């Protein structure tokens, strides 16, 4: 019988020691705190009590079966029967992440933190290794606890904020994470902010393909790897800008130069408040774009903001563009800089 042996976590974080042991039906090799893998991955979903815990990395879906003192051979992954030692009980648990829980908020909720999970039964705490966020499917297992296991609960701490769920009733204490359960999809998600931008160029020169878009703002309890302070929320918004070509046309309108954007530096503020985090989305940013030329950048912005936060976002950008070609006998520079000042209405 393969056992996972996290010792009772009463004294803090303790090591998990996977062990191979020959377990007879008398359970002589099974100790309180051991984890026995179940036969199938979703073993307790259909007949167990279902509940869930919302975390910034996704919603943890949990189902718990009835505590038992006997595991039949077809209950365990190793197809071996196991009896709990006197005075102890197996608590059956199935869990998995719903990683797509937060939809278009995921860009702001990403975090390097991992949950710390404890099973509490009869006032004794057992540390359980948290499921892998990248895993697929459900994971089912039994935890051997002292007592009858009827009052078992899960306590989940994420980045210093704890929640708990009663496995028998599904009742949940959300604590400071309550705002995660209230998130709803944003309506009219993206709007144009191209007309809100002003570049330092004079006609007849022109930017024929500059574009700016901004999402509807969101109020979040967790963003940029941090929980908001008590009674506050983070204000989050995403801005996307695109600039590929700048046509510098001389006043005679018969000559000029063409430049392609290669880099951009952007700063942001709302009123006098600067963002606590500017997350450049590497999966959507192509700057410079080696195929089409130009510069596309996507920023996820997180502000510490109150109810009276101003409704306009100030964006200042400096583009560096490289000479692509000249026409009409003009002489171009190797590179030029363009600045953009934008005042964007937030919704």
GROMACS .gro file of C-alpha atoms in nm:
model
  347
    1UNK     CA    1   0.000   0.000   0.000
    2UNK     CA    2   0.147   0.336  -0.102
    3UNK     CA    3   0.103   0.592   0.174
    4UNK     CA    4   0.162   0.965   0.181
    5UNK     CA    5   0.265   1.059   0.532
    6UNK     CA    6   0.230   1.427   0.621
    7UNK     CA    7   0.267   1.444   1.000
    8UNK     CA    8   0.011   1.640   1.201
    9UNK     CA    9   0.082   2.008   1.132
   10UNK     CA   10   0.024   2.128   1.488
   11UNK     CA   11   0.379   2.262   1.519
   12UNK     CA   12   0.400   2.429   1.177
   13UNK     CA   13   0.513   2.322   0.831
   14UNK     CA   14   0.633   1.963   0.837
   15UNK     CA   15   0.782   1.746   0.565
   16UNK     CA   16   0.576   1.502   0.362
   17UNK     CA   17   0.740   1.158   0.357
   18UNK     CA   18   0.597   0.922   0.093
   19UNK     CA   19   0.649   0.565   0.213
   20UNK     CA   20   0.594   0.217   0.075
   21UNK     CA   21   0.451  -0.012   0.338
   22UNK     CA   22   0.283  -0.349   0.341
   23UNK     CA   23  -0.058  -0.276   0.486
   24UNK     CA   24  -0.267  -0.566   0.606
   25UNK     CA   25  -0.637  -0.553   0.678
   26UNK     CA   26  -0.558  -0.484   1.042
   27UNK     CA   27  -0.406  -0.150   0.942
   28UNK     CA   28  -0.089  -0.217   1.141
   29UNK     CA   29   0.123  -0.006   0.905
   30UNK     CA   30  -0.123   0.282   0.879
   31UNK     CA   31  -0.068   0.576   1.114
   32UNK     CA   32  -0.277   0.881   1.199
   33UNK     CA   33  -0.197   1.154   0.946
   34UNK     CA   34  -0.131   0.910   0.660
   35UNK     CA   35  -0.291   0.971   0.321
   36UNK     CA   36  -0.411   0.668   0.124
   37UNK     CA   37  -0.475   0.722  -0.247
   38UNK     CA   38  -0.822   0.621  -0.365
   39UNK     CA   39  -0.881   0.388  -0.660
   40UNK     CA   40  -1.039   0.643  -0.897
   41UNK     CA   41  -0.973   1.013  -0.933
   42UNK     CA   42  -1.335   1.125  -0.884
   43UNK     CA   43  -1.432   0.864  -0.630
   44UNK     CA   44  -1.642   1.083  -0.395
   45UNK     CA   45  -1.791   1.334  -0.640
   46UNK     CA   46  -2.127   1.166  -0.698
   47UNK     CA   47  -2.216   1.068  -0.341
   48UNK     CA   48  -2.014   1.316  -0.135
   49UNK     CA   49  -2.099   1.658   0.007
   50UNK     CA   50  -1.987   1.922  -0.248
   51UNK     CA   51  -1.839   2.261  -0.164
   52UNK     CA   52  -1.587   2.504  -0.307
   53UNK     CA   53  -1.325   2.758  -0.200
   54UNK     CA   54  -1.239   3.053  -0.425
   55UNK     CA   55  -0.867   3.128  -0.449
   56UNK     CA   56  -0.683   3.378  -0.671
   57UNK     CA   57  -0.545   3.086  -0.874
   58UNK     CA   58  -0.888   2.928  -0.928
   59UNK     CA   59  -1.181   2.776  -0.747
   60UNK     CA   60  -1.101   2.462  -0.545
   61UNK     CA   61  -1.394   2.222  -0.585
   62UNK     CA   62  -1.420   1.977  -0.294
   63UNK     CA   63  -1.634   1.669  -0.230
   64UNK     CA   64  -1.615   1.469   0.094
   65UNK     CA   65  -1.744   1.116   0.151
   66UNK     CA   66  -1.865   0.972   0.478
   67UNK     CA   67  -1.588   0.891   0.729
   68UNK     CA   68  -1.517   0.521   0.747
   69UNK     CA   69  -1.303   0.279   0.948
   70UNK     CA   70  -1.269   0.023   0.668
   71UNK     CA   71  -1.139   0.052   0.313
   72UNK     CA   72  -1.221  -0.235   0.080
   73UNK     CA   73  -0.962  -0.351  -0.171
   74UNK     CA   74  -1.146  -0.183  -0.459
   75UNK     CA   75  -1.147   0.150  -0.266
   76UNK     CA   76  -0.770   0.198  -0.274
   77UNK     CA   77  -0.526   0.268  -0.558
   78UNK     CA   78  -0.320  -0.041  -0.464
   79UNK     CA   79  -0.629  -0.264  -0.445
   80UNK     CA   80  -0.553  -0.363  -0.085
   81UNK     CA   81  -0.804  -0.358   0.200
   82UNK     CA   82  -0.712  -0.141   0.501
   83UNK     CA   83  -0.871  -0.112   0.846
   84UNK     CA   84  -0.822   0.201   1.055
   85UNK     CA   85  -0.643   0.142   1.389
   86UNK     CA   86  -0.862   0.164   1.700
   87UNK     CA   87  -0.973   0.520   1.772
   88UNK     CA   88  -0.910   0.650   1.420
   89UNK     CA   89  -1.112   0.704   1.100
   90UNK     CA   90  -1.053   0.763   0.731
   91UNK     CA   91  -1.188   1.094   0.593
   92UNK     CA   92  -1.249   1.060   0.215
   93UNK     CA   93  -1.180   1.372   0.001
   94UNK     CA   94  -1.198   1.449  -0.372
   95UNK     CA   95  -1.077   1.786  -0.503
   96UNK     CA   96  -0.966   1.970  -0.816
   97UNK     CA   97  -0.925   2.326  -0.944
   98UNK     CA   98  -1.163   2.504  -1.176
   99UNK     CA   99  -0.878   2.711  -1.321
  100UNK     CA  100  -1.104   2.917  -1.547
  101UNK     CA  101  -1.319   3.050  -1.265
  102UNK     CA  102  -1.233   3.418  -1.299
  103UNK     CA  103  -1.232   3.454  -1.677
  104UNK     CA  104  -1.117   3.801  -1.781
  105UNK     CA  105  -0.991   3.877  -1.427
  106UNK     CA  106  -0.719   3.612  -1.448
  107UNK     CA  107  -0.467   3.864  -1.582
  108UNK     CA  108  -0.480   4.056  -1.253
  109UNK     CA  109  -0.515   3.762  -1.013
  110UNK     CA  110  -0.206   3.568  -1.113
  111UNK     CA  111   0.025   3.490  -0.821
  112UNK     CA  112   0.333   3.286  -0.736
  113UNK     CA  113   0.183   3.201  -0.396
  114UNK     CA  114   0.054   2.850  -0.328
  115UNK     CA  115  -0.224   2.749  -0.089
  116UNK     CA  116  -0.151   2.586   0.245
  117UNK     CA  117  -0.419   2.328   0.328
  118UNK     CA  118  -0.500   2.175   0.667
  119UNK     CA  119  -0.759   1.911   0.753
  120UNK     CA  120  -0.896   1.977   1.101
  121UNK     CA  121  -1.074   1.691   1.282
  122UNK     CA  122  -1.155   1.675   1.653
  123UNK     CA  123  -0.940   1.989   1.700
  124UNK     CA  124  -0.632   1.814   1.559
  125UNK     CA  125  -0.471   1.966   1.246
  126UNK     CA  126  -0.324   1.761   0.960
  127UNK     CA  127  -0.125   1.926   0.681
  128UNK     CA  128  -0.233   1.806   0.333
  129UNK     CA  129  -0.027   1.872   0.018
  130UNK     CA  130  -0.229   2.111  -0.199
  131UNK     CA  131  -0.335   1.998  -0.547
  132UNK     CA  132  -0.124   2.112  -0.839
  133UNK     CA  133  -0.289   2.411  -1.016
  134UNK     CA  134  -0.171   2.280  -1.352
  135UNK     CA  135  -0.309   1.933  -1.290
  136UNK     CA  136  -0.601   1.788  -1.482
  137UNK     CA  137  -0.888   1.590  -1.341
  138UNK     CA  138  -0.976   1.526  -0.980
  139UNK     CA  139  -0.766   1.371  -0.705
  140UNK     CA  140  -0.926   1.139  -0.447
  141UNK     CA  141  -0.771   1.017  -0.123
  142UNK     CA  142  -0.834   0.919   0.240
  143UNK     CA  143  -0.678   1.094   0.540
  144UNK     CA  144  -0.650   0.890   0.860
  145UNK     CA  145  -0.746   1.104   1.162
  146UNK     CA  146  -0.798   1.053   1.532
  147UNK     CA  147  -1.162   1.019   1.641
  148UNK     CA  148  -1.468   0.966   1.423
  149UNK     CA  149  -1.393   1.241   1.168
  150UNK     CA  150  -1.752   1.366   1.169
  151UNK     CA  151  -1.660   1.729   1.242
  152UNK     CA  152  -1.386   1.750   0.978
  153UNK     CA  153  -1.317   2.077   0.798
  154UNK     CA  154  -1.064   2.213   0.552
  155UNK     CA  155  -0.870   2.532   0.629
  156UNK     CA  156  -0.702   2.691   0.329
  157UNK     CA  157  -0.455   2.978   0.363
  158UNK     CA  158  -0.355   3.171   0.052
  159UNK     CA  159  -0.093   3.443   0.085
  160UNK     CA  160  -0.190   3.512   0.446
  161UNK     CA  161  -0.571   3.504   0.410
  162UNK     CA  162  -0.752   3.197   0.544
  163UNK     CA  163  -1.085   3.037   0.458
  164UNK     CA  164  -1.251   2.724   0.589
  165UNK     CA  165  -1.524   2.484   0.480
  166UNK     CA  166  -1.713   2.229   0.688
  167UNK     CA  167  -1.689   1.901   0.498
  168UNK     CA  168  -2.008   1.763   0.650
  169UNK     CA  169  -2.235   2.062   0.577
  170UNK     CA  170  -2.052   2.258   0.307
  171UNK     CA  171  -2.076   2.575   0.522
  172UNK     CA  172  -1.795   2.815   0.436
  173UNK     CA  173  -1.615   3.095   0.621
  174UNK     CA  174  -1.476   3.318   0.346
  175UNK     CA  175  -1.304   3.578   0.563
  176UNK     CA  176  -1.115   3.852   0.376
  177UNK     CA  177  -1.150   3.652   0.051
  178UNK     CA  178  -1.526   3.715   0.032
  179UNK     CA  179  -1.487   3.954  -0.261
  180UNK     CA  180  -1.366   3.669  -0.485
  181UNK     CA  181  -1.714   3.515  -0.470
  182UNK     CA  182  -1.882   3.837  -0.590
  183UNK     CA  183  -1.692   3.880  -0.918
  184UNK     CA  184  -1.916   3.905  -1.223
  185UNK     CA  185  -1.826   3.935  -1.594
  186UNK     CA  186  -1.756   4.290  -1.708
  187UNK     CA  187  -2.010   4.432  -1.954
  188UNK     CA  188  -1.889   4.603  -2.275
  189UNK     CA  189  -1.544   4.483  -2.192
  190UNK     CA  190  -1.332   4.698  -2.432
  191UNK     CA  191  -1.368   5.053  -2.564
  192UNK     CA  192  -1.151   5.262  -2.797
  193UNK     CA  193  -0.925   5.530  -2.649
  194UNK     CA  194  -0.756   5.625  -2.977
  195UNK     CA  195  -0.924   5.966  -2.990
  196UNK     CA  196  -0.805   6.040  -2.633
  197UNK     CA  197  -0.439   6.036  -2.745
  198UNK     CA  198  -0.239   6.341  -2.861
  199UNK     CA  199   0.098   6.293  -3.036
  200UNK     CA  200   0.362   6.562  -3.081
  201UNK     CA  201   0.341   6.571  -3.460
  202UNK     CA  202   0.229   6.844  -3.699
  203UNK     CA  203   0.034   6.794  -4.023
  204UNK     CA  204   0.094   6.686  -4.293
  205UNK     CA  205   0.289   6.415  -4.103
  206UNK     CA  206   0.057   6.142  -3.982
  207UNK     CA  207   0.010   5.822  -3.782
  208UNK     CA  208  -0.216   5.612  -3.997
  209UNK     CA  209  -0.241   5.303  -3.778
  210UNK     CA  210  -0.217   5.408  -3.413
  211UNK     CA  211  -0.482   5.242  -3.196
  212UNK     CA  212  -0.564   5.240  -2.827
  213UNK     CA  213  -0.819   5.034  -2.635
  214UNK     CA  214  -0.911   5.014  -2.268
  215UNK     CA  215  -1.117   4.763  -2.068
  216UNK     CA  216  -1.387   4.837  -1.818
  217UNK     CA  217  -1.239   4.876  -1.471
  218UNK     CA  218  -1.269   4.603  -1.210
  219UNK     CA  219  -1.266   4.612  -0.830
  220UNK     CA  220  -1.075   4.315  -0.689
  221UNK     CA  221  -0.983   4.193  -0.340
  222UNK     CA  222  -0.660   4.037  -0.472
  223UNK     CA  223  -0.442   4.161  -0.757
  224UNK     CA  224  -0.077   4.187  -0.849
  225UNK     CA  225   0.017   3.925  -0.589
  226UNK     CA  226  -0.136   4.113  -0.295
  227UNK     CA  227  -0.457   4.121  -0.095
  228UNK     CA  228  -0.620   4.462  -0.059
  229UNK     CA  229  -0.617   4.612   0.289
  230UNK     CA  230  -0.925   4.572   0.509
  231UNK     CA  231  -1.221   4.762   0.368
  232UNK     CA  232  -1.044   4.840   0.040
  233UNK     CA  233  -1.022   4.692  -0.309
  234UNK     CA  234  -0.781   4.716  -0.599
  235UNK     CA  235  -0.886   4.900  -0.915
  236UNK     CA  236  -0.767   4.710  -1.223
  237UNK     CA  237  -0.780   4.803  -1.592
  238UNK     CA  238  -0.606   4.689  -1.912
  239UNK     CA  239  -0.472   4.920  -2.185
  240UNK     CA  240  -0.356   4.805  -2.529
  241UNK     CA  241  -0.175   5.035  -2.773
  242UNK     CA  242  -0.056   4.970  -3.128
  243UNK     CA  243   0.178   5.186  -3.339
  244UNK     CA  244   0.344   5.050  -3.650
  245UNK     CA  245   0.417   5.330  -3.897
  246UNK     CA  246   0.490   5.701  -3.880
  247UNK     CA  247   0.489   5.899  -4.205
  248UNK     CA  248   0.702   6.212  -4.167
  249UNK     CA  249   0.589   6.429  -4.457
  250UNK     CA  250   0.773   6.750  -4.543
  251UNK     CA  251   0.581   7.075  -4.585
  252UNK     CA  252   0.614   7.051  -4.965
  253UNK     CA  253   0.411   6.728  -4.942
  254UNK     CA  254   0.638   6.583  -5.210
  255UNK     CA  255   0.901   6.420  -4.991
  256UNK     CA  256   0.934   6.254  -4.658
  257UNK     CA  257   1.041   5.947  -4.461
  258UNK     CA  258   0.877   5.637  -4.320
  259UNK     CA  259   0.957   5.511  -3.968
  260UNK     CA  260   0.858   5.191  -3.787
  261UNK     CA  261   0.807   5.179  -3.410
  262UNK     CA  262   1.060   4.961  -3.229
  263UNK     CA  263   1.006   5.035  -2.860
  264UNK     CA  264   0.787   5.230  -2.622
  265UNK     CA  265   0.802   5.345  -2.261
  266UNK     CA  266   0.471   5.414  -2.091
  267UNK     CA  267   0.376   5.564  -1.756
  268UNK     CA  268   0.032   5.584  -1.597
  269UNK     CA  269  -0.152   5.760  -1.318
  270UNK     CA  270  -0.504   5.828  -1.198
  271UNK     CA  271  -0.511   6.175  -1.050
  272UNK     CA  272  -0.190   6.179  -0.847
  273UNK     CA  273  -0.193   5.804  -0.788
  274UNK     CA  274   0.058   5.581  -0.968
  275UNK     CA  275  -0.020   5.211  -1.017
  276UNK     CA  276   0.108   4.970  -0.756
  277UNK     CA  277   0.176   4.724  -1.039
  278UNK     CA  278   0.215   4.749  -1.418
  279UNK     CA  279   0.198   4.397  -1.561
  280UNK     CA  280   0.308   4.385  -1.923
  281UNK     CA  281   0.133   4.092  -2.087
  282UNK     CA  282   0.417   3.909  -2.261
  283UNK     CA  283   0.176   3.673  -2.438
  284UNK     CA  284   0.008   3.963  -2.623
  285UNK     CA  285   0.295   4.213  -2.649
  286UNK     CA  286   0.505   4.218  -2.969
  287UNK     CA  287   0.743   4.512  -2.948
  288UNK     CA  288   0.918   4.520  -3.182
  289UNK     CA  289   0.711   4.303  -3.415
  290UNK     CA  290   0.975   4.124  -3.623
  291UNK     CA  291   0.719   4.010  -3.881
  292UNK     CA  292   0.490   4.308  -3.941
  293UNK     CA  293   0.701   4.581  -3.788
  294UNK     CA  294   0.584   4.823  -3.524
  295UNK     CA  295   0.498   4.790  -3.158
  296UNK     CA  296   0.198   4.631  -2.984
  297UNK     CA  297   0.190   4.645  -2.602
  298UNK     CA  298  -0.068   4.532  -2.347
  299UNK     CA  299  -0.054   4.658  -1.989
  300UNK     CA  300  -0.255   4.529  -1.692
  301UNK     CA  301  -0.268   4.816  -1.441
  302UNK     CA  302  -0.347   4.787  -1.072
  303UNK     CA  303  -0.418   5.090  -0.856
  304UNK     CA  304  -0.483   5.141  -0.487
  305UNK     CA  305  -0.804   5.336  -0.508
  306UNK     CA  306  -1.102   5.447  -0.302
  307UNK     CA  307  -1.461   5.531  -0.383
  308UNK     CA  308  -1.368   5.889  -0.485
  309UNK     CA  309  -1.098   5.785  -0.732
  310UNK     CA  310  -1.087   6.015  -1.040
  311UNK     CA  311  -1.244   5.871  -1.352
  312UNK     CA  312  -0.961   5.949  -1.595
  313UNK     CA  313  -0.641   5.758  -1.662
  314UNK     CA  314  -0.340   5.963  -1.770
  315UNK     CA  315  -0.103   5.775  -2.003
  316UNK     CA  316   0.230   5.919  -2.121
  317UNK     CA  317   0.420   5.729  -2.390
  318UNK     CA  318   0.756   5.776  -2.562
  319UNK     CA  319   0.807   5.579  -2.883
  320UNK     CA  320   1.141   5.522  -3.055
  321UNK     CA  321   1.103   5.461  -3.428
  322UNK     CA  322   1.366   5.347  -3.679
  323UNK     CA  323   1.400   5.474  -4.034
  324UNK     CA  324   1.239   5.236  -4.285
  325UNK     CA  325   1.269   5.439  -4.608
  326UNK     CA  326   1.263   5.782  -4.770
  327UNK     CA  327   1.087   5.921  -5.075
  328UNK     CA  328   1.094   6.233  -5.292
  329UNK     CA  329   1.465   6.290  -5.230
  330UNK     CA  330   1.418   6.346  -4.858
  331UNK     CA  331   1.692   6.271  -4.605
  332UNK     CA  332   1.565   6.090  -4.296
  333UNK     CA  333   1.721   6.040  -3.954
  334UNK     CA  334   1.824   5.697  -3.830
  335UNK     CA  335   1.561   5.722  -3.558
  336UNK     CA  336   1.306   5.963  -3.416
  337UNK     CA  337   1.112   5.988  -3.091
  338UNK     CA  338   0.741   6.056  -3.061
  339UNK     CA  339   0.552   6.132  -2.741
  340UNK     CA  340   0.188   6.069  -2.669
  341UNK     CA  341  -0.021   6.224  -2.392
  342UNK     CA  342  -0.356   6.057  -2.337
  343UNK     CA  343  -0.640   6.130  -2.098
  344UNK     CA  344  -0.861   5.823  -2.104
  345UNK     CA  345  -1.213   5.811  -1.964
  346UNK     CA  346  -1.256   5.508  -1.738
  347UNK     CA  347  -1.584   5.320  -1.699
   0.00000   0.00000   0.00000
